[in-house]
Amino acid sequence: MKHATGFVMALLILAEMSCARLPYTTRVIADDPRVAVMLQHDVEPVNYSHPLQVSAAGIGAVLKGVSLREQVSLPLRWYAEERPPKAVFREDEIATLAPRVAEALAVAGTGERVYFELRAPGMNPRYDQDVTAGWMAVREAYLYITVEYFHAQQPRTRSSPYDYNYPTPRSAPGSYVLYFEPGRFWVLDPKTNRRAVEFRAFLQSAPGGQAP
Amino acid sequence: MKGVVAGLVLMLVLTMLPSVSAAVESGRLVEKDGKYVFVESQDPAIKLLMERALKQGVITKEEYERTVRESEERAYLLQPSFKAWYDRGFNFSMNDNAFFLKIRARFQGRMTQRFRNEAWRNPGDAKNFPELLGVFGDYRANRSEQEATTFSLRRLRLYFMGHLFNPDFKYFIQLRGETAENAQAPGALQLFDWNFTSTHVPWLNVQLGQYKVFFNRAQINSTASMQFAERAMVMDAFTANGLDRRDVGLTVMNDEELYPVNYFLGVFGGNGPNFNRLGTFVSEGPTEGTAASPAQRNINANTRLDVDRVMLAGRLNWNIMGRPGYGEGDLVYSETPQMVIGGGYAYNPAINTSTSNGGIGIDLANLNIRRQLATFGNGRQLGNGIIDYSTWAVDAVAKYRGWSLQGEYYFKNVNRHDKGLRLGHATGWYAQTGYYVIPRRLEVAARYAYWDPDTNSADDLIKEFNVAASYYFQSTYDHKIVLEFSNTAMGTGGFAEGRSAPLPAGFGTTPLDAVGGTLVENRIRIQYEIFF
């Protein structure tokens, strides 16, 4: 009985502790075989400047300037070949993604971020997909962008279609070093100490000077 | 048996259904520097020149189209007809996806430190997990001194899986090369699973071959996706066939990814893996001896009885909320509450646990069957003649934001053909909960398990308590380290044929359980696992 009592107590304590510690979806803006965009409640207390009107063209211009390099963990980093950064988004991906991100930013709340996911057929097209995913958010003049997966092969099903009932959760997000061109707009937000695109200044600097 | 034949015919028909094939395009999507780009099969420069030549009237439209077509065919023929890549295993596939092979391997290395009480010295365990010695499988009590430190390769697995013809005809092969913790001989490579699955019809998937019976949640779940280093003993004791979690047979079921309510109906040999019913027999007793020729056991016959019987197993699963799946714990950090309830029933008739002469030393029932019973903790059922197993299991799971709760209740009707013997039924349950202290990385879990192996006996309960902390290196079940503490208390009371008084004539008067007591063990396990 001592064991049973302890077990029940542990159960209750754990149930109490079950509060959100990772971002969770609050609203789905788009979800189809090509792209998913959704609002996520951010668990970090950042007061974003949403809702925000930004044109799809403006978002597209920002996305076009983002590139990345995979961050190799130590000690392999010492021996890793230095590779030039790769552009994160192709033209067709930007055309698909930008309008939906703009739509999402227009309805997001101050505690929400915009999660995006670009999907393509995977190497085993029936059961895998090629995923590029991350999230964006805006605080004042700063547009944060994070890439969690870059053309990562991820399973489409919850469990393996071959090793029956063996769960196939997504692997942990990858670690990437992001860049933005032109580099003068890739700045440190002094309040959050995070890298961000100074997007208003960037858009105004574009030929013709787009308003956000 | 008609059902088995019908199932086989249906499966054959399904595999012969024509698959939808995609039209050949003039290019293909290729991965280049981490990006997928569509590459034309014709050189762009030649294409430009051809288009200009057509425009200027140097070539006719027919010549242009013929050349483009031939160019595409050439490019298509010159490209490799296969692709190979690494993703949760080595993958090899033909370009048309008509054949896919994934090769994986799994390693579980473990260090165990045990602390046992004096009762393990005497009487030890002669009833639930007895050791069967020699070719005749004589009973031995499992006794040991108080402390033990062991290093073992608990699970070493090699997998070959994929599909043939099209993605709806799947195969799965698993080999194991491990040695059980208390094995008396090194293990050898052994076939664990070999099965084919047709998923052509989503509501009527068919699986044929050797695999884990869809019956008991804890057994359906892979040992790679557990919250603890090992299953609780009670989980192993209540398998569908009463012998092992695997069997040879056929199951029809629907697609769990698509339907919230899932059914599984199976028919099996009922004698465990790599074995069939013709291997079991009723053995005649020793030849009657004379003064000139003493009794001997090798001049007699083995008679196959009840060899037309099969095991039937069914399971129903209702995903009330979401899709919790079978993996333990909420590794994916479910954003919405997940809940499932399920249950199974299995009937496995005519398992011969001993010959009619019943006692130790002369018990010539099939040793494979007897060893399976002893390995899974059903040693009390040994020596009870022919038994029909009728087993029930109900289970429930809830998960939410890194927290999980899982429980299962079992009951096994042990119907003896020889009603004169004393064995009762068996029952048990477990409940376990876990919480990810660091979401998707670090989980702590606790489990309590209760097992009454013989409802007719007193002082035979088995109680187990485990706590574990697991760290998942890549937020998947594939790579982790587990630290587990366990406390088990195993009653030695009750009657076990050939081990408790009264013993069969000629086998002395001191039974193995002459000294009673409860076997207590405290155990620490550290286990590293990688599935690649």
XYZ file of C-alpha atoms in Angstrom:
744
model
C 0.000 0.000 0.000
C 2.921 2.316 0.710
C 4.005 1.949 -2.893
C 0.525 2.552 -4.218
C 0.043 5.724 -2.151
C 3.370 7.116 -3.277
C 2.514 6.309 -6.842
C -0.825 8.160 -6.718
C 0.799 11.170 -5.062
C 3.491 11.308 -7.716
C 0.774 11.111 -10.345
C -1.091 14.094 -8.933
C 2.054 16.180 -8.645
C 3.001 15.444 -12.217
C -0.493 16.251 -13.452
C -0.272 19.632 -11.734
C 3.025 20.311 -13.408
C 1.568 19.737 -16.857
C 1.577 23.358 -17.979
C 2.852 24.580 -21.349
C 6.599 24.758 -21.680
C 6.848 24.617 -25.454
C 4.996 26.817 -27.961
C 1.588 25.492 -28.911
C -0.725 26.142 -31.837
C -3.515 28.620 -31.317
C -4.766 29.078 -34.878
C -4.156 27.465 -38.235
C -3.853 29.926 -41.109
C -3.015 27.390 -43.830
C -2.388 23.672 -43.858
C -2.064 21.852 -47.153
C 0.395 19.393 -48.698
C 2.687 22.254 -49.791
C 2.682 24.670 -46.862
C 1.468 25.115 -43.297
C 1.315 28.409 -41.469
C -0.025 28.655 -37.967
C 0.011 30.934 -34.981
C 1.773 29.610 -31.933
C 1.591 30.876 -28.397
C 5.162 31.695 -27.481
C 6.128 30.610 -23.993
C 8.876 33.206 -23.789
C 7.536 36.505 -22.490
C 8.260 38.685 -25.522
C 5.777 41.432 -26.228
C 5.472 41.259 -29.999
C 4.070 44.105 -32.088
C 1.260 42.020 -33.559
C -1.166 42.303 -35.210
C 0.788 43.954 -37.956
C 0.089 44.829 -41.567
C 2.998 43.838 -43.791
C 2.585 43.252 -47.502
C 3.280 39.835 -48.986
C 5.850 41.501 -51.225
C 7.586 42.901 -48.158
C 7.697 39.511 -46.466
C 8.932 37.996 -49.718
C 11.748 40.528 -49.933
C 12.841 39.668 -46.396
C 12.675 35.918 -47.017
C 14.748 36.313 -50.162
C 17.634 37.750 -48.153
C 17.823 34.954 -45.584
C 20.568 32.368 -45.848
C 21.996 29.827 -43.442
C 24.809 27.532 -42.615
C 24.348 24.357 -40.606
C 26.010 24.638 -37.224
C 28.187 21.634 -36.616
C 28.657 20.743 -32.967
C 32.050 20.677 -31.291
C 34.536 19.068 -31.739
C 33.504 18.311 -35.342
C 33.205 22.042 -35.976
C 36.982 22.357 -35.834
C 37.331 19.998 -38.745
C 34.223 20.896 -40.721
C 34.676 22.250 -44.162
C 33.813 25.907 -44.451
C 30.871 26.183 -46.783
C 29.196 29.301 -48.121
C 25.741 30.037 -46.715
C 22.795 28.718 -48.706
C 19.700 30.726 -49.476
C 16.918 29.327 -47.301
C 14.003 29.906 -49.642
C 13.591 29.383 -53.369
C 11.475 31.740 -55.476
C 8.588 29.294 -55.665
C 8.712 28.769 -51.903
C 8.660 32.498 -51.248
C 5.693 32.872 -53.580
C 3.839 30.206 -51.603
C 4.848 31.299 -48.148
C 4.920 35.104 -48.126
C 1.178 35.811 -48.553
C 0.308 33.380 -45.788
C 2.869 34.789 -43.392
C 1.572 38.293 -44.113
C -1.955 37.072 -43.422
C -0.812 35.450 -40.179
C 1.011 38.560 -38.944
C -2.148 40.578 -39.550
C -4.123 38.501 -37.047
C -1.431 37.382 -34.571
C -1.597 38.529 -30.968
C 1.200 40.032 -28.902
C 2.113 36.652 -27.409
C 1.966 34.742 -30.672
C 4.534 33.916 -33.298
C 4.040 32.708 -36.861
C 5.172 29.147 -37.442
C 5.711 28.081 -41.052
C 6.447 24.792 -42.713
C 7.228 24.169 -46.381
C 6.652 20.603 -47.493
C 7.781 18.617 -50.493
C 7.851 14.913 -51.331
C 10.549 13.084 -49.416
C 13.026 10.508 -50.607
C 10.436 7.805 -49.908
C 7.534 9.940 -51.146
C 4.709 7.895 -49.647
C 5.968 8.068 -46.092
C 8.568 10.852 -45.873
C 8.490 14.541 -46.593
C 11.120 17.165 -47.148
C 10.530 19.885 -44.566
C 11.809 23.430 -44.207
C 10.277 25.003 -41.124
C 10.733 27.766 -38.619
C 8.976 30.770 -37.197
C 8.793 34.544 -37.559
C 7.670 37.346 -35.288
C 7.935 41.113 -35.179
C 8.802 43.322 -32.242
C 8.811 47.006 -33.057
C 11.271 47.464 -35.943
C 12.730 43.981 -35.622
C 11.615 40.906 -37.491
C 12.820 37.691 -35.885
C 13.248 34.663 -38.044
C 14.333 31.215 -36.911
C 14.830 28.124 -39.053
C 14.305 24.810 -37.251
C 14.450 22.412 -40.184
C 16.111 22.972 -43.540
C 15.188 20.385 -46.142
C 15.036 17.765 -43.423
C 13.561 14.354 -44.170
C 10.710 13.849 -41.717
C 8.141 11.059 -41.473
C 4.579 11.716 -42.569
C 3.152 9.120 -40.194
C 3.112 8.946 -36.395
C 4.563 5.461 -36.376
C 6.754 3.592 -38.798
C 4.819 2.063 -41.701
C 7.296 -0.821 -41.723
C 8.327 -1.335 -38.076
C 4.734 -1.501 -37.005
C 3.790 0.740 -34.071
C 7.307 2.047 -33.528
C 6.760 5.785 -33.027
C 8.494 8.130 -35.444
C 8.399 11.552 -33.822
C 10.163 14.347 -35.616
C 13.810 14.694 -34.809
C 14.879 17.678 -32.748
C 15.195 20.973 -34.642
C 18.516 21.448 -36.346
C 21.035 24.060 -35.365
C 21.674 26.725 -37.997
C 23.572 29.977 -38.202
C 21.395 32.502 -40.026
C 22.523 35.383 -42.200
C 20.706 38.206 -43.901
C 21.742 40.184 -46.917
C 22.277 43.121 -46.944
C 24.107 42.534 -43.686
C 23.607 46.039 -42.335
C 19.973 45.194 -41.634
C 20.870 42.010 -39.682
C 21.162 43.548 -36.247
C 20.920 42.746 -32.573
C 17.668 43.720 -30.897
C 19.000 45.506 -27.796
C 15.992 44.517 -25.694
C 15.977 40.782 -26.356
C 19.598 40.425 -27.386
C 18.521 38.369 -30.376
C 19.454 38.763 -34.030
C 16.707 40.195 -36.184
C 16.078 41.919 -39.491
C 15.541 45.627 -39.161
C 12.763 45.137 -41.616
C 11.201 48.591 -41.836
C 14.514 50.192 -42.717
C 15.268 47.355 -45.109
C 11.981 47.695 -46.962
C 12.324 51.439 -47.231
C 15.831 51.033 -48.645
C 14.585 48.840 -51.473
C 14.311 50.443 -54.942
C 11.053 52.338 -54.916
C 10.950 52.146 -51.104
C 8.220 49.739 -50.028
C 6.160 50.594 -47.042
C 5.887 47.688 -44.589
C -9.193 -22.977 -40.627
C -11.412 -21.740 -43.448
C -10.733 -18.232 -42.234
C -6.996 -18.759 -42.538
C -7.292 -20.004 -46.120
C -9.637 -17.153 -47.049
C -7.228 -14.653 -45.544
C -4.303 -16.032 -47.500
C -6.245 -15.959 -50.747
C -7.372 -12.394 -50.061
C -3.840 -11.299 -49.394
C -2.566 -12.845 -52.597
C -5.312 -11.122 -54.575
C -4.506 -7.790 -52.960
C -0.839 -8.023 -53.796
C -1.672 -8.634 -57.430
C -3.791 -5.506 -57.783
C -2.255 -3.133 -60.312
C -0.534 -0.156 -58.787
C -0.919 3.366 -60.062
C 2.198 4.351 -61.957
C 3.204 7.944 -62.565
C 3.787 9.221 -66.084
C 7.384 9.789 -67.105
C 8.196 13.502 -67.016
C 10.782 15.367 -69.039
C 12.862 15.951 -65.928
C 12.946 15.156 -62.260
C 13.214 16.664 -58.817
C 16.758 16.233 -57.551
C 18.430 17.165 -54.325
C 21.337 19.510 -54.892
C 23.197 21.194 -52.045
C 20.302 20.725 -49.694
C 17.683 22.033 -52.088
C 15.242 20.268 -54.326
C 15.296 21.562 -57.865
C 13.523 20.395 -60.961
C 16.129 19.479 -63.582
C 15.162 19.220 -67.244
C 16.377 16.046 -68.870
C 17.448 17.994 -71.980
C 20.469 20.257 -72.011
C 19.112 23.864 -71.916
C 21.590 25.031 -74.588
C 20.523 22.329 -77.030
C 16.919 23.015 -76.219
C 17.401 26.713 -77.051
C 19.127 25.914 -80.361
C 16.419 23.431 -81.268
C 13.692 25.961 -80.534
C 15.430 28.591 -82.651
C 15.962 26.101 -85.459
C 12.274 25.272 -85.356
C 11.324 28.922 -85.336
C 13.574 29.665 -88.316
C 12.245 26.688 -90.238
C 15.580 24.845 -90.320
C 13.853 21.750 -88.876
C 10.232 20.647 -89.066
C 7.926 20.372 -86.041
C 7.959 16.564 -86.394
C 11.783 16.545 -86.339
C 11.775 18.805 -83.285
C 9.308 16.638 -81.348
C 11.052 13.402 -82.292
C 14.439 14.765 -81.214
C 13.064 16.076 -77.905
C 11.429 12.728 -77.227
C 14.595 10.779 -78.044
C 16.656 13.162 -75.950
C 14.343 12.638 -72.981
C 14.457 8.887 -73.405
C 18.237 8.951 -73.553
C 18.521 11.114 -70.466
C 16.057 8.892 -68.625
C 17.975 5.763 -69.564
C 21.308 7.266 -68.555
C 20.258 8.287 -65.055
C 20.807 5.824 -62.180
C 17.729 3.725 -61.585
C 18.119 3.823 -57.812
C 18.855 6.176 -54.946
C 20.478 5.575 -51.564
C 20.498 7.800 -48.505
C 20.660 7.776 -44.725
C 17.601 8.686 -42.669
C 16.866 6.651 -39.529
C 18.710 3.789 -41.159
C 20.355 3.149 -44.498
C 17.770 3.524 -47.252
C 17.846 2.139 -50.742
C 15.089 2.661 -53.247
C 14.442 2.233 -56.927
C 13.469 5.506 -58.615
C 9.965 4.301 -59.355
C 9.573 3.394 -55.651
C 8.651 -0.165 -56.610
C 11.261 -1.455 -54.188
C 12.419 0.073 -50.935
C 14.842 -1.292 -48.372
C 15.675 0.223 -45.010
C 18.410 -1.371 -42.952
C 18.567 -0.488 -39.268
C 20.377 -1.757 -36.184
C 19.653 -1.387 -32.486
C 21.969 -1.649 -29.524
C 21.006 -1.745 -25.858
C 23.924 -2.078 -23.496
C 23.198 -2.332 -19.801
C 24.874 -2.367 -16.429
C 22.828 -3.852 -13.601
C 23.577 -3.796 -9.908
C 21.384 -6.115 -7.842
C 20.908 -6.369 -4.097
C 18.921 -9.415 -3.015
C 17.700 -10.580 0.372
C 18.535 -13.826 2.136
C 15.497 -15.592 0.675
C 17.248 -15.594 -2.708
C 19.838 -17.897 -1.147
C 17.115 -20.285 -0.045
C 14.463 -21.030 -1.279
C 15.208 -18.882 -4.361
C 12.705 -18.847 -7.200
C 11.617 -22.332 -8.233
C 8.100 -21.399 -9.234
C 7.725 -18.358 -11.497
C 11.044 -18.350 -13.334
C 12.466 -21.833 -12.671
C 15.514 -23.005 -14.550
C 15.080 -26.115 -16.678
C 18.201 -28.177 -16.812
C 19.525 -30.479 -19.502
C 17.736 -32.157 -22.370
C 14.894 -33.309 -20.109
C 14.424 -29.910 -18.507
C 14.601 -30.928 -14.871
C 13.448 -28.216 -12.475
C 16.037 -26.131 -10.686
C 15.431 -23.259 -8.295
C 17.088 -20.008 -9.275
C 19.194 -19.069 -6.246
C 21.937 -16.517 -5.828
C 24.033 -14.637 -3.332
C 23.013 -11.160 -2.348
C 24.894 -8.843 -4.682
C 25.513 -9.048 -8.384
C 27.061 -6.658 -10.897
C 26.460 -7.506 -14.519
C 27.175 -5.967 -17.897
C 25.050 -7.250 -20.709
C 24.162 -6.582 -24.299
C 20.474 -6.682 -23.548
C 19.242 -6.118 -27.077
C 21.129 -6.394 -30.335
C 18.852 -6.213 -33.320
C 19.220 -6.032 -37.052
C 16.311 -4.926 -39.222
C 15.518 -5.186 -42.906
C 12.265 -3.534 -43.872
C 10.606 -1.855 -46.794
C 8.223 -2.593 -49.599
C 8.058 -4.742 -52.712
C 6.193 -4.024 -55.969
C 4.605 -0.877 -54.498
C 4.447 0.859 -51.093
C 1.371 -1.122 -50.092
C 3.121 -4.468 -49.920
C 5.536 -4.254 -47.028
C 8.032 -6.618 -45.505
C 9.729 -6.602 -42.124
C 12.576 -8.803 -40.970
C 14.164 -8.632 -37.540
C 17.125 -10.662 -36.333
C 18.367 -10.673 -32.759
C 21.766 -11.566 -31.408
C 21.469 -10.813 -27.724
C 21.824 -12.897 -24.607
C 19.223 -12.776 -21.842
C 20.496 -11.487 -18.491
C 20.317 -14.869 -16.771
C 21.063 -17.055 -19.808
C 23.318 -20.043 -19.203
C 24.782 -20.013 -22.697
C 25.785 -17.233 -25.091
C 23.106 -16.186 -27.528
C 23.247 -16.752 -31.262
C 21.704 -14.920 -34.173
C 18.033 -15.793 -34.299
C 15.085 -14.917 -36.475
C 12.738 -12.705 -34.504
C 10.265 -11.342 -37.041
C 9.570 -12.043 -40.666
C 6.299 -10.828 -42.010
C 4.551 -9.259 -44.974
C 1.795 -6.677 -44.721
C -0.686 -5.635 -47.355
C -2.055 -2.111 -46.912
C -3.859 -1.960 -50.249
C -7.244 -1.678 -48.562
C -7.086 0.780 -45.630
C -9.870 -0.903 -43.672
C -8.527 -4.379 -44.363
C -4.786 -4.501 -43.899
C -3.424 -8.025 -43.783
C -0.281 -9.154 -41.989
C 1.150 -12.617 -42.472
C 4.196 -14.227 -40.927
C 5.898 -14.091 -37.552
C 5.365 -10.996 -35.420
C 4.127 -9.706 -32.091
C 0.470 -10.582 -31.614
C -1.797 -7.521 -31.499
C -3.248 -8.192 -28.089
C -1.558 -6.616 -25.091
C -0.514 -2.943 -25.288
C 2.711 -3.440 -23.374
C 3.800 -6.154 -25.780
C 2.747 -4.382 -28.956
C 4.957 -1.499 -27.919
C 8.592 -1.821 -28.934
C 11.248 -2.188 -26.257
C 12.905 0.790 -27.941
C 10.033 3.096 -26.971
C 9.645 2.298 -23.281
C 9.893 4.678 -20.338
C 11.893 2.091 -18.403
C 14.830 -0.154 -19.161
C 12.641 -3.266 -19.121
C 9.001 -4.265 -19.184
C 7.360 -5.113 -15.865
C 7.213 -8.849 -15.222
C 3.430 -8.838 -15.264
C 3.422 -7.540 -18.860
C 5.367 -10.567 -20.065
C 3.248 -13.040 -18.146
C 0.031 -12.188 -19.982
C 0.852 -12.602 -23.644
C -1.806 -13.828 -26.043
C -0.481 -17.357 -26.374
C 0.752 -17.595 -22.779
C 4.231 -18.465 -24.053
C 5.796 -15.562 -25.920
C 4.773 -12.208 -27.347
C 5.441 -13.474 -30.883
C 3.695 -16.117 -32.901
C 3.225 -17.289 -36.470
C -0.056 -16.418 -38.140
C -2.248 -13.923 -39.924
C -3.952 -10.734 -38.734
C -6.482 -8.492 -40.428
C -6.789 -4.933 -39.179
C -7.523 -1.402 -40.305
C -5.090 1.484 -40.738
C -4.401 3.098 -37.362
C -3.312 6.338 -38.999
C -6.713 6.763 -40.631
C -9.364 5.348 -38.333
C -10.032 6.359 -34.720
C -11.357 2.888 -33.900
C -9.039 0.025 -34.755
C -9.660 -3.674 -34.869
C -7.218 -6.562 -35.025
C -8.344 -10.126 -35.658
C -5.723 -12.820 -35.824
C -5.292 -16.537 -36.129
C -1.995 -18.105 -35.071
C -0.278 -21.384 -34.482
C -0.261 -20.613 -30.778
C 3.098 -22.193 -29.999
C 5.330 -19.147 -30.061
C 7.940 -18.004 -32.583
C 9.881 -20.262 -34.949
C 7.752 -23.227 -33.916
C 4.512 -25.001 -34.710
C 2.066 -27.359 -33.074
C 3.482 -30.509 -34.667
C 6.561 -29.988 -32.534
C 4.563 -30.655 -29.379
C 3.505 -34.039 -28.141
C 2.360 -36.190 -25.294
C 5.222 -38.440 -24.369
C 4.787 -41.930 -23.028
C 6.219 -42.689 -19.636
C 9.364 -44.754 -19.145
C 9.139 -48.308 -20.371
C 8.180 -50.643 -17.584
C 11.341 -52.220 -16.314
C 12.170 -55.719 -15.222
C 14.927 -56.943 -13.006
C 16.981 -57.692 -16.069
C 16.106 -54.506 -17.902
C 15.523 -51.410 -15.712
C 13.106 -48.656 -16.644
C 14.333 -46.524 -19.490
C 12.907 -43.419 -21.008
C 14.158 -43.680 -24.554
C 12.100 -46.574 -25.839
C 8.660 -45.076 -26.130
C 6.593 -42.796 -28.352
C 5.609 -39.177 -28.694
C 1.981 -38.774 -29.692
C 0.689 -35.585 -31.337
C -2.701 -34.666 -29.969
C -4.796 -31.529 -30.538
C -2.666 -30.573 -33.520
C -5.685 -29.191 -35.402
C -6.086 -26.358 -32.897
C -5.158 -22.726 -33.526
C -4.931 -19.632 -31.386
C -7.432 -16.819 -31.931
C -6.616 -13.289 -30.841
C -8.499 -10.033 -31.171
C -8.012 -6.463 -30.099
C -10.090 -3.297 -30.227
C -8.614 0.164 -29.807
C -10.499 3.439 -29.546
C -8.601 6.712 -29.875
C -10.972 8.901 -27.890
C -8.806 11.987 -28.268
C -5.943 12.381 -30.705
C -3.619 9.477 -31.452
C -1.474 8.563 -28.447
C 0.053 5.594 -30.263
C 1.890 2.762 -28.539
C 5.158 4.455 -27.592
C 5.335 5.131 -23.858
C 5.498 8.662 -22.510
C 4.618 11.894 -24.270
C 7.845 12.368 -26.153
C 6.217 14.498 -28.852
C 4.832 16.938 -26.272
C 1.188 16.629 -27.363
C -0.376 20.044 -27.789
C -3.870 18.636 -27.297
C -4.988 15.938 -24.819
C -4.519 12.405 -26.122
C -6.513 9.468 -24.852
C -7.045 5.884 -25.947
C -8.652 2.818 -24.474
C -8.272 -0.694 -25.756
C -8.657 -4.315 -24.943
C -7.865 -7.735 -26.242
C -8.934 -11.338 -25.933
C -6.956 -14.421 -26.872
C -7.801 -18.103 -26.753
C -4.953 -20.567 -27.068
C -6.062 -24.166 -26.564
C -4.182 -27.341 -25.736
C -0.764 -26.223 -24.563
C 1.030 -29.219 -23.143
C 2.871 -28.105 -20.005
C 3.941 -31.623 -19.064
C 3.296 -35.258 -19.821
C 0.782 -37.259 -17.880
C 3.546 -38.642 -15.709
C 3.915 -35.075 -14.519
C 6.889 -35.109 -12.181
C 10.430 -33.950 -12.264
C 13.152 -35.788 -14.132
C 10.806 -37.766 -16.349
C 8.871 -34.848 -17.781
C 9.227 -35.225 -21.520
C 6.823 -32.558 -22.770
C 8.345 -30.370 -25.421
C 11.217 -28.468 -23.865
C 10.714 -25.401 -26.067
C 7.176 -24.916 -24.767
C 8.283 -25.485 -21.179
C 11.177 -23.054 -21.518
C 8.915 -20.364 -22.954
C 6.607 -20.745 -19.965
C 9.519 -20.460 -17.544
C 11.127 -17.514 -19.365
C 7.981 -15.391 -19.266
C 7.338 -16.110 -15.595
C 4.580 -18.677 -16.010
C 6.616 -21.454 -14.412
C 3.817 -22.296 -11.977
C 1.839 -23.640 -14.932
C 4.520 -26.237 -15.706
C 3.630 -29.806 -14.897
C -0.104 -29.225 -15.088
C -0.848 -31.315 -18.141
C -2.691 -29.823 -21.090
C -3.996 -26.294 -20.566
C -6.327 -23.995 -22.522
C -5.398 -20.356 -22.068
C -8.101 -17.744 -22.262
C -6.634 -14.310 -21.646
C -8.165 -10.828 -21.342
C -6.431 -7.467 -21.327
C -7.790 -3.917 -21.069
C -5.679 -0.807 -21.268
C -5.884 2.977 -21.232
C -3.458 5.778 -21.985
C -3.588 9.554 -21.541
C -0.969 12.095 -22.624
C -0.725 15.842 -22.556
C 2.134 18.306 -22.772
C 4.844 15.910 -21.725
C 2.794 14.098 -19.094
C 1.549 10.549 -19.554
C -0.421 7.933 -17.701
C -0.771 4.333 -18.822
C -2.363 1.303 -17.234
C -3.390 -2.202 -18.122
C -5.323 -4.994 -16.411
C -4.974 -8.692 -17.241
C -6.845 -11.847 -16.426
C -5.931 -15.316 -17.609
C -8.225 -18.318 -17.346
C -5.985 -21.324 -16.953
C -8.310 -24.183 -17.887
C -6.683 -27.483 -17.094
C -7.853 -30.588 -18.909
C -6.896 -32.534 -15.783
C -9.161 -30.994 -13.189
C -7.500 -32.893 -10.371
C -4.525 -30.574 -10.297
C -4.387 -27.534 -8.079
C -3.413 -24.619 -10.286
C -5.647 -21.555 -10.292
C -6.036 -18.658 -12.717
C -3.792 -15.600 -12.971
C -4.385 -11.861 -12.815
C -2.385 -8.674 -12.689
C -2.178 -4.988 -13.529
C 0.222 -2.116 -13.769
C 0.065 1.659 -13.881
C 2.805 4.000 -14.933
C 3.191 7.712 -15.307
C 5.869 9.969 -16.672
C 6.673 13.607 -17.097
C 9.198 15.369 -19.313
C 11.076 17.699 -17.017
C 12.786 19.065 -20.114
C 10.261 18.706 -22.941
C 11.278 16.104 -25.521
C 14.588 15.488 -23.712
C 14.472 14.418 -20.077
C 11.704 12.298 -18.624
C 11.114 10.953 -15.149
C 8.717 8.040 -14.777
C 7.306 5.746 -12.108
C 5.545 2.395 -12.392
C 3.804 0.008 -10.040
C 2.969 -3.539 -11.106
C 0.983 -6.229 -9.338
C 0.724 -9.864 -10.332
C -1.054 -12.830 -8.808
C 0.309 -15.826 -10.748
C -2.034 -18.342 -9.106
C -5.378 -17.218 -7.753
C -5.695 -20.463 -5.774
C -2.535 -19.809 -3.765
C -1.604 -17.468 -0.941
C 1.737 -15.689 -0.430
C 2.566 -15.799 -4.104
C 2.029 -12.159 -5.108
C 4.638 -10.361 -7.161
C 4.895 -6.613 -6.672
C 7.219 -4.390 -8.599
C 8.011 -0.707 -8.283
C 10.220 1.202 -10.728
C 11.384 4.765 -11.081
C 13.415 5.891 -14.060
C 14.983 8.946 -15.601
C 15.592 8.895 -19.352
C 17.487 11.347 -21.483
C 16.665 11.423 -25.207
C 19.607 12.819 -27.107
C 17.744 13.649 -30.330
C 14.181 13.965 -29.068
C 13.342 10.588 -30.583
C 13.293 7.110 -29.075
C 16.316 6.216 -31.183
C 19.062 7.456 -28.909
C 18.758 7.574 -25.147
C 20.162 6.670 -21.786
C 18.044 5.332 -18.924
C 18.767 5.210 -15.212
C 16.311 2.993 -13.376
C 15.764 1.861 -9.809
C 13.516 -1.112 -9.133
C 12.198 -2.904 -6.110
C 10.546 -6.289 -6.540
C 8.961 -8.542 -3.970
C 8.075 -12.058 -5.071
C 6.112 -14.404 -2.827
C 7.277 -17.995 -2.797
C 4.045 -19.476 -1.453
C 1.614 -21.705 -3.306
C 1.958 -25.056 -4.980
C 4.159 -25.747 -7.999
C 4.107 -29.204 -9.554
C 7.315 -31.125 -8.997
C 8.741 -28.415 -6.763
C 6.336 -28.319 -3.795
C 5.248 -31.106 -1.478
C 3.993 -33.701 -2.117
C 6.712 -34.578 -4.598
C 6.261 -37.393 -7.113
C 7.232 -40.809 -5.846
C 10.925 -41.471 -5.984
C 12.009 -37.852 -5.859
C 12.671 -37.402 -2.166
C 10.735 -35.634 0.511
C 12.319 -32.168 0.625
C 10.687 -29.811 -1.865
C 12.450 -26.779 -3.307
C 10.198 -24.422 -1.351
C 10.736 -26.047 2.040
C 12.041 -22.703 3.310
C 9.438 -20.026 2.609
C 9.800 -16.269 2.399
C 9.540 -13.361 0.022
C 12.226 -12.767 -2.561
C 13.174 -9.106 -2.437
C 15.440 -7.465 -4.953
C 16.589 -3.861 -5.257
C 18.102 -3.140 -8.602
C 19.792 -0.275 -10.401
C 20.080 -0.316 -14.154
C 21.941 2.030 -16.432
C 21.122 1.445 -20.045
C 22.347 3.107 -23.214
C 20.430 2.618 -26.430
C 21.040 3.638 -29.998
C 18.836 2.746 -32.951
C 20.411 3.754 -36.228
